[in-house]
Amino acid sequence: MLMNTPRTVDIEVTTHCNLRCRYCYFFNNPAVDYRELPTDEWLKFFDELGSLGVMNVVLAGGEPFIRDDLPILLEGIIRNRMRFSFLSNGTLIDDKIADFIAGTHRCEYIQVSVDGSCAKIHDSCRGKGSFARAIRGIRTLQRHRINVAVRVTIHRNNVTDLENIAHFLLEELNIPSFGTNSAGYLGTCRLNAEDVMLNIQERQLAMTTLLHLAEKYPGRISATAGPLYEGKEWRRMEDARTQGAPIFSNGGRLTGCGCPSNKITVRADGAIIPCAMLAHDELGRINQDSLEGIWKKSPALTQLRNRHTIPLNKFKFCADCSYIPYCTGNCPGLAYTITGEINHPSPDACLRRFSEAGGIMS
Amino acid sequence: MNQIDRPITNPIVVLREESDDWAILFNPDTANAVGINPVGVAVWKMIDGKRRIKDIVLEIKASFKNASESAFEEISSFVDTLAKHNYVGYELKTTTIVE
Ligand code: SF4
Ligand code: SF4
């Protein structure tokens, strides 16, 4: 049953960033109006979120720490009895803001992106000097006892550095755990796809290495998408297929995403969208449309939530595929950017396509 | 100072009514949350620093036809549990000592 209001609201609080990463999903999306709202618009919206009992606000961007009114925004979140998290590149975090955040006792976590075990690899896609500043940001957060989450985005330049990255993050920086994904065909990444996105062999290498590292560091490396996730899921699908196992409870239909039932996203210009991966899909505007109304009644959102009823065998793309009973069709955002349709399996995470292109499950 | 028996909700705690039969009490300062049913929601809304537990029980019995005989014990223990986890407190009455 659908909950009355979202528990979490993701907010792209700025369109600005001090970096220009080569695989950024955020910039260069033709559907997005790169305009941002003034402080009081956000404060008004936080009052609405508070009245709806929203529990968490995730501040992303661009780079959220670039906003100099950040303390005022955080006070608005706190006043409305919510907690907050950040998705950040870490480079703008200093003692002053860390001290402020620690003092609120409301910070769930700050996720910082680290894509290499050394400056040469991290900076290859994120720009010169970004590694040193991200690590300084992480150490600042650690000194202030703020929960740090690290995200590693895997691409062509760091796929052979994964062992070193795991060692660096888990053993040298003493991060409790980190998450992984891979450069996805969205935003700026589309323009640099050839140079940054993993090819079949690299994807296979990433999967094998990450599965091995996940065993070496139990419970400390996670993924909800990308090579580690695929490595685990595809192995399960392959085992089920060879054993003729019964259909998975979430298999055979487009069940690949549960996000629209738990959370919703707001773009920097105030457009309400289902998620950052579906930035074109405007459901309404903050402070003009009721968030509760959109949550409960938006036809586009309802359609997205009902995506799970669509069987995979209806798609020509999946015709005669023996993985159908075990496949979820995966992310609608990637399905949309690649095929132009939300109600379609994502070709990016298609096991049959991976195998046909020469990919081998380890 | 001595405690009185009129519980009051911690103003920082959020009542999040997720659906008709399920709600969450959420303390954003600690990130602790607890799930409660519709009777729990009704009790929570009556914990206002004015009603005593026995007043709350009477009102619950009046509005929930199938409230059990042991409603007093159940509601007292529910409020005690909430108090133990700082979801509710008891107002303190100050006594002036004259020497
Ligand atoms: S990926 Fe993040 S840090 Fe990099 S340019 Fe995009 S918004 Fe900025
Ligand atoms: S073709 Fe790909 S997406 Fe379709 S069922 Fe097979 S593995 Fe899944």
PDB file of N, CA, C and O in Angstrom, chain A residues 2 7 38 51 56 70 78-79 92 104 129-131 171 177 196 198 219-220 226 234 237 260 282 311 324 348 350 357:
ATOM      1  N   LEU A   2       0.447   2.258  -0.753  1.00  0.00           N
ATOM      2  CA  LEU A   2       1.245   3.487  -0.876  1.00  0.00           C
ATOM      3  C   LEU A   2       1.169   4.293   0.418  1.00  0.00           C
ATOM      4  O   LEU A   2       0.093   4.512   0.963  1.00  0.00           O
ATOM      5  N   ARG A   7       8.797   9.381   2.472  1.00  0.00           N
ATOM      6  CA  ARG A   7       9.647   9.452   3.676  1.00  0.00           C
ATOM      7  C   ARG A   7      10.856  10.333   3.414  1.00  0.00           C
ATOM      8  O   ARG A   7      11.345  11.011   4.291  1.00  0.00           O
ATOM      9  N   PRO A  38      15.879  30.807  -4.935  1.00  0.00           N
ATOM     10  CA  PRO A  38      16.434  31.534  -3.797  1.00  0.00           C
ATOM     11  C   PRO A  38      16.112  30.846  -2.471  1.00  0.00           C
ATOM     12  O   PRO A  38      15.222  29.993  -2.403  1.00  0.00           O
ATOM     13  N   SER A  51       5.268  19.683   7.488  1.00  0.00           N
ATOM     14  CA  SER A  51       3.854  19.452   7.787  1.00  0.00           C
ATOM     15  C   SER A  51       3.399  18.093   7.256  1.00  0.00           C
ATOM     16  O   SER A  51       2.404  17.542   7.718  1.00  0.00           O
ATOM     17  N   ASN A  56      13.418  12.627   5.957  1.00  0.00           N
ATOM     18  CA  ASN A  56      14.788  12.900   5.498  1.00  0.00           C
ATOM     19  C   ASN A  56      14.807  13.745   4.236  1.00  0.00           C
ATOM     20  O   ASN A  56      14.012  13.518   3.326  1.00  0.00           O
ATOM     21  N   LEU A  70      23.825  27.721   2.930  1.00  0.00           N
ATOM     22  CA  LEU A  70      23.594  26.357   3.417  1.00  0.00           C
ATOM     23  C   LEU A  70      23.163  26.296   4.893  1.00  0.00           C
ATOM     24  O   LEU A  70      22.194  25.604   5.216  1.00  0.00           O
ATOM     25  N   ILE A  78      15.945  21.592  10.006  1.00  0.00           N
ATOM     26  CA  ILE A  78      15.952  21.227  11.431  1.00  0.00           C
ATOM     27  C   ILE A  78      14.672  21.709  12.120  1.00  0.00           C
ATOM     28  O   ILE A  78      14.029  20.972  12.860  1.00  0.00           O
ATOM     29  N   ARG A  79      14.320  22.957  11.807  1.00  0.00           N
ATOM     30  CA  ARG A  79      13.103  23.550  12.401  1.00  0.00           C
ATOM     31  C   ARG A  79      11.880  22.692  12.074  1.00  0.00           C
ATOM     32  O   ARG A  79      10.943  22.600  12.843  1.00  0.00           O
ATOM     33  N   LEU A  92      34.630  21.065  -0.999  1.00  0.00           N
ATOM     34  CA  LEU A  92      34.362  22.388  -0.401  1.00  0.00           C
ATOM     35  C   LEU A  92      34.060  22.285   1.100  1.00  0.00           C
ATOM     36  O   LEU A  92      33.652  23.262   1.717  1.00  0.00           O
ATOM     37  N   THR A 104      24.327  20.158  14.693  1.00  0.00           N
ATOM     38  CA  THR A 104      22.877  19.996  14.512  1.00  0.00           C
ATOM     39  C   THR A 104      22.393  18.619  15.010  1.00  0.00           C
ATOM     40  O   THR A 104      21.215  18.454  15.299  1.00  0.00           O
ATOM     41  N   GLY A 129      43.612  18.328  -8.746  1.00  0.00           N
ATOM     42  CA  GLY A 129      43.488  18.830  -7.372  1.00  0.00           C
ATOM     43  C   GLY A 129      42.253  18.331  -6.644  1.00  0.00           C
ATOM     44  O   GLY A 129      42.117  18.516  -5.431  1.00  0.00           O
ATOM     45  N   SER A 130      41.336  17.652  -7.369  1.00  0.00           N
ATOM     46  CA  SER A 130      40.067  17.275  -6.714  1.00  0.00           C
ATOM     47  C   SER A 130      40.259  16.123  -5.709  1.00  0.00           C
ATOM     48  O   SER A 130      39.556  16.059  -4.698  1.00  0.00           O
ATOM     49  N   PHE A 131      41.234  15.238  -5.955  1.00  0.00           N
ATOM     50  CA  PHE A 131      41.454  14.118  -5.030  1.00  0.00           C
ATOM     51  C   PHE A 131      41.905  14.652  -3.667  1.00  0.00           C
ATOM     52  O   PHE A 131      41.297  14.338  -2.629  1.00  0.00           O
ATOM     53  N   GLU A 171      41.156   0.564   4.673  1.00  0.00           N
ATOM     54  CA  GLU A 171      42.254   0.325   5.615  1.00  0.00           C
ATOM     55  C   GLU A 171      43.047   1.585   5.958  1.00  0.00           C
ATOM     56  O   GLU A 171      43.531   1.720   7.064  1.00  0.00           O
ATOM     57  N   SER A 177      32.422   1.538   5.284  1.00  0.00           N
ATOM     58  CA  SER A 177      32.020   0.811   4.079  1.00  0.00           C
ATOM     59  C   SER A 177      31.885   1.808   2.938  1.00  0.00           C
ATOM     60  O   SER A 177      31.816   3.010   3.189  1.00  0.00           O
ATOM     61  N   VAL A 196      34.885   7.025 -21.143  1.00  0.00           N
ATOM     62  CA  VAL A 196      34.709   6.738 -19.710  1.00  0.00           C
ATOM     63  C   VAL A 196      33.898   5.469 -19.408  1.00  0.00           C
ATOM     64  O   VAL A 196      34.153   4.817 -18.399  1.00  0.00           O
ATOM     65  N   LEU A 198      32.560   1.713 -19.254  1.00  0.00           N
ATOM     66  CA  LEU A 198      33.235   0.414 -19.327  1.00  0.00           C
ATOM     67  C   LEU A 198      32.796  -0.343 -20.582  1.00  0.00           C
ATOM     68  O   LEU A 198      31.599  -0.365 -20.899  1.00  0.00           O
ATOM     69  N   GLY A 219      30.545  -7.286   4.022  1.00  0.00           N
ATOM     70  CA  GLY A 219      29.618  -6.237   4.471  1.00  0.00           C
ATOM     71  C   GLY A 219      30.143  -4.822   4.310  1.00  0.00           C
ATOM     72  O   GLY A 219      29.500  -3.871   4.735  1.00  0.00           O
ATOM     73  N   ARG A 220      31.297  -4.659   3.681  1.00  0.00           N
ATOM     74  CA  ARG A 220      31.872  -3.305   3.631  1.00  0.00           C
ATOM     75  C   ARG A 220      31.855  -2.686   2.224  1.00  0.00           C
ATOM     76  O   ARG A 220      32.260  -1.555   2.054  1.00  0.00           O
ATOM     77  N   GLY A 226      25.272  -1.089 -11.061  1.00  0.00           N
ATOM     78  CA  GLY A 226      26.683  -1.165 -11.478  1.00  0.00           C
ATOM     79  C   GLY A 226      27.243  -2.568 -11.351  1.00  0.00           C
ATOM     80  O   GLY A 226      26.523  -3.518 -11.038  1.00  0.00           O
ATOM     81  N   TRP A 234      23.284 -11.200 -11.675  1.00  0.00           N
ATOM     82  CA  TRP A 234      23.399 -12.015 -12.881  1.00  0.00           C
ATOM     83  C   TRP A 234      23.828 -13.438 -12.549  1.00  0.00           C
ATOM     84  O   TRP A 234      23.399 -14.388 -13.186  1.00  0.00           O
ATOM     85  N   MET A 237      20.714 -15.095 -11.452  1.00  0.00           N
ATOM     86  CA  MET A 237      19.851 -15.359 -12.611  1.00  0.00           C
ATOM     87  C   MET A 237      20.382 -16.536 -13.418  1.00  0.00           C
ATOM     88  O   MET A 237      19.616 -17.404 -13.852  1.00  0.00           O
ATOM     89  N   PRO A 260       9.875   5.204  -6.655  1.00  0.00           N
ATOM     90  CA  PRO A 260       8.722   6.122  -6.666  1.00  0.00           C
ATOM     91  C   PRO A 260       7.705   5.862  -5.560  1.00  0.00           C
ATOM     92  O   PRO A 260       6.813   6.673  -5.348  1.00  0.00           O
ATOM     93  N   GLU A 282       8.520  16.133 -15.507  1.00  0.00           N
ATOM     94  CA  GLU A 282       8.054  17.133 -14.533  1.00  0.00           C
ATOM     95  C   GLU A 282       6.636  16.809 -14.059  1.00  0.00           C
ATOM     96  O   GLU A 282       5.710  16.715 -14.845  1.00  0.00           O
ATOM     97  N   PRO A 311       4.605  -7.132 -18.234  1.00  0.00           N
ATOM     98  CA  PRO A 311       5.439  -8.336 -18.392  1.00  0.00           C
ATOM     99  C   PRO A 311       6.563  -8.125 -19.411  1.00  0.00           C
ATOM    100  O   PRO A 311       6.379  -7.433 -20.420  1.00  0.00           O
ATOM    101  N   ILE A 324      13.930 -14.362 -18.702  1.00  0.00           N
ATOM    102  CA  ILE A 324      12.719 -13.591 -18.364  1.00  0.00           C
ATOM    103  C   ILE A 324      12.189 -13.883 -16.948  1.00  0.00           C
ATOM    104  O   ILE A 324      11.925 -12.951 -16.192  1.00  0.00           O
ATOM    105  N   ASP A 348      21.043  -1.393 -20.815  1.00  0.00           N
ATOM    106  CA  ASP A 348      22.338  -1.303 -20.156  1.00  0.00           C
ATOM    107  C   ASP A 348      22.563  -2.458 -19.179  1.00  0.00           C
ATOM    108  O   ASP A 348      23.675  -2.944 -19.035  1.00  0.00           O
ATOM    109  N   CYS A 350      21.128  -5.471 -19.239  1.00  0.00           N
ATOM    110  CA  CYS A 350      20.542  -6.692 -19.810  1.00  0.00           C
ATOM    111  C   CYS A 350      21.585  -7.808 -19.852  1.00  0.00           C
ATOM    112  O   CYS A 350      22.613  -7.695 -20.529  1.00  0.00           O
ATOM    113  N   ALA A 357      27.394 -10.092 -26.252  1.00  0.00           N
ATOM    114  CA  ALA A 357      28.542  -9.253 -26.642  1.00  0.00           C
ATOM    115  C   ALA A 357      29.863  -9.897 -26.216  1.00  0.00           C
ATOM    116  O   ALA A 357      30.916  -9.265 -26.322  1.00  0.00           O
TER     117      ALA A 357
END
